[in-house]
Amino acid sequence: MFPTATLTAFLLLVVSVAANPIVVRKPPVSLSFARHLNITGTHDLIKKDQARAKNLVSISKAKQSGTLSHDAVVSVGVTNVAVVYQASVGVGSPATSYTLLIDTGSSNTWVGAGKAYVKTSTSVQTRDSVSVTYGSGSFSGTEFTDTVTIGPGLVIPAQSIGVASTSTGFNGFDGILGIGPVDLTLGTLSPDTNTPIPTVTDNLFSHGTITSNLVAVSFEPTTTTSVKNGELTFGGTDSTKFTGTLTFIPGTTTFPASEFWGINESIRYGASTTILSTTAGIVDTGTTLILIATDAFNRYKTATGGVNDAATGLLRITSAQFNSLQSLFFTTGGRTFELTANAQIWPRALNTFIGGTSARIYLVVNDLGSPSGEGLDFINGYTFLERFYSVFDTTNNRVGFATTSFTTATTN
């Protein structure tokens, strides 16, 4: 006979598993990471995001046409990445620690931009070279397989990594931890151009380290330039990081958003102003702002009364306009997520770091740089994700959102 307390706990576990769409037989493992503001000049933030958006579309079209090459991508000169999310990742045995940027919009993991790669007994060079362009940066070098330690309990033997011989746009960082869809790695190797590279999440799943092929991301809004305020959870979700229930949105079938973590959504300003009708776009930790198609951006600009700010490239509003600023409503997966007025502005304490003036108010919604109907009409970047918990589920090709204790925060 089970003791009463043990039987009760068992029954509660059975009910919980039956009701939960994600079954995690092994506990999910979390990795803390830090947000870092890394801007060295004006206009960098919007230029970096728009360059990245153009590059994502360019790569997708090049892959579709079978003409993918280094020359097929779009690259715009940017001094540095703007807002980055960095984690300490070990490579080798014994492990050397590297500071890597976390990116759901790419899938290669690589090192060598800052700290040099240290070979150990687990380092194996393959026959391939590897090259990736990100729009605001790039790297090229040699493919190795090596032991990668993401955190306690997250050790991956023979993980493919790129070792950069050249890189641009990553000053102060050692490389990237790519957690996007695996197909984004196609075309990055040579001569094995058509060979995909399993991501770190894929390998954690295939090795049985996690029992769900997904990663969840938690951000928190902040008014400091650098703070440890994020968490990656591999193999499940961390219920302490969100409120209410998770809503899962099927991956879009619209190209080129379908190549990434793409979803369909509509955006409304206030009670009745349609900013963007239901269309396809992507969710991307590597984009700082919320970017929307040019025609949608013009509607948003009219609705808010914002004016273009020459110093930052962002929209600027007055204090009176901010007091009247309405929420943005993102409808996706049968649910509407409210982005409050406070969530639509850049943290005022950080204005000078983007070339702005401390007393002014800047909006984080900006122009994608292309009209709607192109198949990638919005990017929900960091300034969206810091208000909502997000889940990237490879097995079921879907993205999940939930509210958090920061959804309605007045941090900014």
XYZ file of C-alpha atoms in Angstrom:
412
model
C 0.000 0.000 0.000
C 1.173 3.506 -0.821
C 1.211 6.000 2.062
C -1.625 8.509 1.563
C 0.732 11.431 0.815
C 2.662 9.387 -1.756
C -0.521 8.219 -3.507
C -1.852 11.794 -3.618
C 1.385 13.086 -5.145
C 1.305 10.294 -7.732
C -2.278 11.069 -8.747
C -1.486 14.774 -9.046
C 1.472 13.937 -11.308
C -0.739 11.764 -13.544
C -3.328 14.537 -13.885
C -0.642 17.119 -14.626
C 0.973 14.998 -17.344
C -2.372 14.229 -18.954
C -3.275 17.910 -19.179
C 0.078 19.228 -20.306
C 0.851 19.273 -24.067
C 4.580 18.986 -23.315
C 5.562 15.758 -21.589
C 9.000 16.029 -20.010
C 10.054 12.762 -18.397
C 13.424 14.203 -17.553
C 13.442 17.568 -15.821
C 14.114 20.448 -18.223
C 17.462 22.128 -17.689
C 17.866 25.894 -17.615
C 20.752 28.146 -18.573
C 20.906 31.704 -17.313
C 22.146 34.404 -19.664
C 22.807 38.117 -19.641
C 21.481 41.023 -21.679
C 24.132 43.466 -22.851
C 23.766 46.782 -24.653
C 26.621 47.104 -27.125
C 26.211 50.236 -29.233
C 29.024 52.470 -30.345
C 27.300 54.918 -32.658
C 24.009 56.455 -33.753
C 21.534 54.653 -36.009
C 23.215 51.311 -35.281
C 20.156 49.793 -33.656
C 17.719 50.282 -36.538
C 20.391 49.701 -39.195
C 21.396 46.442 -37.593
C 17.819 45.179 -37.389
C 16.919 46.159 -40.946
C 20.140 44.650 -42.285
C 19.362 41.419 -40.474
C 15.818 41.350 -41.881
C 17.056 41.844 -45.454
C 19.649 39.147 -44.969
C 17.115 36.611 -43.663
C 14.889 37.120 -46.702
C 17.836 37.094 -49.101
C 19.191 33.805 -47.765
C 15.760 32.162 -47.962
C 15.226 33.199 -51.567
C 18.721 32.121 -52.537
C 18.147 28.689 -50.998
C 14.809 28.340 -52.774
C 16.347 29.178 -56.139
C 19.367 26.942 -55.560
C 21.801 29.843 -55.905
C 22.925 30.145 -52.305
C 26.442 31.498 -52.007
C 28.294 34.024 -49.922
C 27.499 36.631 -52.598
C 23.766 35.912 -52.443
C 23.270 37.499 -49.036
C 22.711 41.119 -48.132
C 25.210 42.822 -45.874
C 24.933 46.378 -44.573
C 27.769 48.027 -42.692
C 27.014 48.336 -38.982
C 29.503 49.218 -36.279
C 28.412 46.430 -33.939
C 25.487 44.337 -32.843
C 23.165 46.439 -30.707
C 21.402 44.545 -27.955
C 22.738 41.043 -27.387
C 21.989 38.138 -25.105
C 25.074 36.264 -24.071
C 25.669 32.935 -22.383
C 28.834 31.236 -21.211
C 29.295 27.954 -23.107
C 32.117 25.449 -22.661
C 33.854 23.760 -25.614
C 36.342 20.905 -25.371
C 37.502 18.642 -22.529
C 38.626 20.215 -20.308
C 36.250 22.938 -21.431
C 37.257 26.429 -22.471
C 34.508 28.947 -21.713
C 33.256 31.149 -24.565
C 30.793 34.045 -24.472
C 28.233 33.288 -27.171
C 25.291 35.289 -28.465
C 21.908 33.513 -28.327
C 20.110 33.531 -31.667
C 16.799 31.930 -32.702
C 17.210 33.372 -36.199
C 20.246 31.227 -37.051
C 21.275 27.666 -36.261
C 25.070 27.362 -36.479
C 27.075 27.312 -33.268
C 30.568 28.704 -33.615
C 33.476 30.251 -31.707
C 36.635 32.199 -32.395
C 35.457 35.773 -32.963
C 37.164 36.869 -29.762
C 38.806 34.129 -27.752
C 40.682 31.639 -29.922
C 39.496 28.052 -30.178
C 41.444 25.729 -27.864
C 41.834 22.190 -29.198
C 41.632 19.309 -26.738
C 41.413 15.529 -26.962
C 37.744 15.794 -28.017
C 38.408 18.170 -30.946
C 37.955 16.601 -34.370
C 38.345 18.576 -37.582
C 35.993 17.613 -40.413
C 36.630 17.989 -44.124
C 34.295 21.017 -44.357
C 34.737 24.732 -44.246
C 31.831 26.748 -42.843
C 30.564 30.255 -43.558
C 27.541 32.262 -42.372
C 26.472 35.855 -43.020
C 24.060 37.558 -40.622
C 23.491 40.927 -42.296
C 25.288 42.859 -39.552
C 28.152 40.411 -39.274
C 29.657 37.232 -40.673
C 32.176 34.493 -40.039
C 34.028 31.868 -42.026
C 36.342 29.095 -40.949
C 36.549 25.349 -40.383
C 34.051 22.837 -39.026
C 35.032 20.774 -35.984
C 33.097 18.409 -33.772
C 33.716 18.776 -30.060
C 32.191 18.378 -26.631
C 29.936 21.349 -25.873
C 28.838 22.093 -22.326
C 25.895 24.463 -22.204
C 25.326 24.091 -18.480
C 25.061 21.529 -15.674
C 23.493 18.426 -17.184
C 23.689 19.806 -20.721
C 26.798 18.184 -22.213
C 26.797 17.341 -25.925
C 29.499 15.016 -27.334
C 30.591 15.535 -30.942
C 28.580 18.715 -31.497
C 29.353 20.436 -34.795
C 30.907 23.848 -34.231
C 32.390 26.386 -36.555
C 35.847 27.695 -35.725
C 36.209 31.170 -37.170
C 39.340 32.165 -39.027
C 37.701 35.496 -39.926
C 34.677 37.286 -38.487
C 33.104 40.749 -38.517
C 30.499 42.452 -36.328
C 31.136 40.518 -33.118
C 33.549 42.674 -31.156
C 33.532 41.668 -27.502
C 31.989 38.252 -28.124
C 33.298 34.863 -29.132
C 30.571 33.580 -31.444
C 26.958 32.410 -31.604
C 24.798 29.719 -30.036
C 22.306 29.098 -32.848
C 18.930 27.672 -31.780
C 16.886 28.287 -34.921
C 15.396 25.585 -37.201
C 18.007 23.113 -38.431
C 17.337 23.823 -42.125
C 18.991 27.225 -41.660
C 22.318 25.397 -41.589
C 21.887 24.124 -45.155
C 24.392 25.735 -47.469
C 26.750 26.794 -44.690
C 29.176 23.889 -45.172
C 31.496 23.224 -48.097
C 31.824 20.757 -49.794
C 28.859 19.199 -47.932
C 26.543 22.010 -49.010
C 23.343 19.970 -48.754
C 24.105 18.495 -45.341
C 22.192 19.986 -42.380
C 24.001 20.490 -39.077
C 21.997 19.336 -36.020
C 21.617 22.210 -33.589
C 22.527 21.958 -29.928
C 18.824 21.443 -29.132
C 18.553 18.682 -31.745
C 21.547 16.863 -30.286
C 20.408 17.207 -26.683
C 17.160 15.558 -27.804
C 18.744 12.827 -29.945
C 21.112 11.884 -27.103
C 18.197 11.609 -24.680
C 19.449 14.441 -22.475
C 16.060 16.139 -22.948
C 12.864 14.371 -23.951
C 11.219 17.221 -25.851
C 12.989 18.914 -28.753
C 12.258 22.451 -27.692
C 13.795 25.432 -25.973
C 11.977 28.104 -23.978
C 13.194 31.676 -23.552
C 12.578 34.085 -20.699
C 13.603 37.742 -20.846
C 12.954 40.594 -18.450
C 12.787 44.290 -19.342
C 15.616 46.281 -17.827
C 16.963 49.811 -17.665
C 20.637 48.886 -17.265
C 23.192 48.280 -19.992
C 24.174 44.816 -18.801
C 22.320 42.450 -16.480
C 21.852 38.710 -16.007
C 18.104 38.604 -16.535
C 17.397 35.819 -19.034
C 16.943 32.075 -19.067
C 17.019 29.342 -21.700
C 15.211 26.145 -20.725
C 15.940 23.072 -22.811
C 13.443 20.216 -23.011
C 10.462 21.892 -21.345
C 9.172 25.073 -19.776
C 9.782 26.866 -16.489
C 6.367 27.600 -14.976
C 7.883 30.148 -12.591
C 8.684 32.386 -15.555
C 5.172 32.852 -16.951
C 1.610 33.458 -15.826
C -1.585 31.821 -17.031
C -1.418 29.326 -19.860
C 0.824 28.896 -22.856
C -0.716 29.423 -26.280
C 0.904 27.506 -29.119
C 0.857 28.911 -32.647
C 1.408 26.579 -35.616
C 4.380 27.388 -37.791
C 3.375 29.391 -40.847
C 3.459 27.776 -44.284
C 4.131 31.124 -45.971
C 7.582 31.512 -47.497
C 10.073 32.887 -46.514
C 8.823 33.221 -42.916
C 8.340 29.441 -42.915
C 12.130 29.009 -43.057
C 12.467 30.476 -39.563
C 10.375 30.489 -36.392
C 7.510 31.860 -38.455
C 3.893 32.433 -37.403
C 0.797 34.217 -38.675
C -0.526 37.194 -36.726
C -2.377 40.493 -37.029
C -1.643 43.748 -35.213
C -4.189 46.302 -34.014
C -3.588 49.704 -32.418
C -6.087 50.584 -29.728
C -9.679 49.458 -30.046
C -10.125 49.487 -33.790
C -7.146 50.668 -35.866
C -5.769 47.804 -37.947
C -2.031 48.192 -38.321
C -1.347 44.872 -40.037
C -3.906 42.339 -41.241
C -3.211 38.660 -40.622
C 0.026 37.792 -42.349
C 3.269 35.871 -41.892
C 6.356 36.955 -39.995
C 8.918 35.598 -37.552
C 9.895 35.543 -33.888
C 13.577 36.356 -33.441
C 15.781 36.938 -30.399
C 18.472 38.355 -32.700
C 16.338 41.359 -33.662
C 16.090 44.117 -31.077
C 13.046 46.058 -32.274
C 9.557 45.126 -33.422
C 9.737 45.538 -37.180
C 6.612 45.745 -39.347
C 6.082 46.158 -43.094
C 6.467 49.709 -44.406
C 2.746 50.289 -45.029
C 1.930 49.003 -41.537
C 4.662 51.184 -40.064
C 3.163 54.235 -41.773
C -0.229 53.431 -40.233
C 1.396 53.059 -36.822
C 3.253 56.337 -37.289
C -0.005 58.134 -38.106
C -1.851 56.545 -35.197
C 0.809 57.477 -32.634
C 1.762 60.866 -34.063
C 5.407 59.854 -33.951
C 8.041 61.684 -35.971
C 11.316 60.351 -37.329
C 14.216 61.135 -35.025
C 17.384 61.954 -36.950
C 19.742 60.999 -34.138
C 18.441 57.481 -33.487
C 16.461 56.531 -36.589
C 13.508 55.683 -34.314
C 10.100 57.313 -34.017
C 9.920 59.984 -31.324
C 6.816 61.099 -29.436
C 6.108 63.828 -26.884
C 5.126 63.257 -23.270
C 1.551 64.233 -24.116
C 1.491 61.710 -26.970
C 2.879 59.037 -24.673
C 0.089 59.719 -22.176
C -2.383 59.052 -25.009
C -0.511 56.097 -26.489
C -2.780 53.071 -26.952
C -1.802 49.432 -26.582
C -0.818 47.283 -29.545
C -2.716 44.001 -29.791
C -1.031 41.033 -31.453
C -3.553 38.328 -32.370
C -2.123 34.894 -33.135
C -3.059 31.298 -32.391
C -6.579 32.364 -31.437
C -5.343 34.625 -28.631
C -4.562 38.316 -28.345
C -1.417 39.555 -26.595
C -1.400 43.162 -25.402
C 1.751 45.253 -25.721
C 1.155 48.190 -23.432
C 2.183 51.777 -24.063
C 5.147 51.397 -21.717
C 6.289 48.307 -23.607
C 6.331 50.251 -26.886
C 9.029 52.695 -25.793
C 12.774 52.330 -25.508
C 13.957 52.413 -21.851
C 14.421 56.117 -21.229
C 17.402 55.493 -18.949
C 19.209 54.036 -21.978
C 18.389 56.788 -24.492
C 21.913 58.155 -24.654
C 23.298 54.706 -25.498
C 21.445 54.743 -28.822
C 22.451 58.297 -29.683
C 19.285 59.815 -28.246
C 18.514 62.520 -25.719
C 17.744 61.481 -22.141
C 14.489 63.459 -21.865
C 12.933 62.176 -25.085
C 10.654 59.204 -25.734
C 11.461 56.771 -28.553
C 9.259 53.997 -29.888
C 10.549 50.451 -30.456
C 8.228 49.704 -33.392
C 9.926 50.489 -36.679
C 10.024 49.923 -40.423
C 10.925 46.468 -41.718
C 11.989 48.104 -44.980
C 9.634 46.256 -47.340
C 5.864 46.363 -48.057
C 3.403 43.819 -46.715
C 2.661 40.788 -48.852
C 6.304 39.761 -49.172
C 5.924 36.639 -47.030
C 7.828 38.072 -44.071
C 5.909 41.131 -42.927
C 6.922 41.467 -39.288
C 9.597 40.457 -36.807
C 8.694 40.130 -33.149
C 12.093 40.949 -31.716
C 13.504 41.278 -28.221
C 11.308 44.253 -27.285
C 8.279 42.008 -27.808
C 9.809 38.921 -26.211
C 10.876 40.701 -23.020
C 7.153 41.046 -22.250
C 6.120 37.474 -23.114
C 7.518 34.020 -22.386
C 8.312 32.168 -25.613
C 8.725 28.517 -26.541
C 10.345 27.200 -29.744
C 9.062 23.669 -30.322
C 10.878 21.800 -33.106
C 8.967 18.527 -32.796
C 5.582 20.159 -33.380
C 6.779 23.079 -35.555
C 5.173 25.706 -33.387
C 5.908 28.735 -31.225
C 4.391 29.295 -27.799
C 3.635 32.560 -25.987
C 2.489 33.298 -22.455
C 2.164 36.409 -20.352
C 4.633 37.069 -17.548
C 4.839 39.250 -14.474
C 6.593 41.786 -16.741
C 3.904 41.965 -19.459
C 2.354 45.097 -17.958
C 5.436 46.387 -16.128
C 6.184 50.129 -16.255
C 9.944 49.524 -16.410
C 10.550 51.878 -19.323
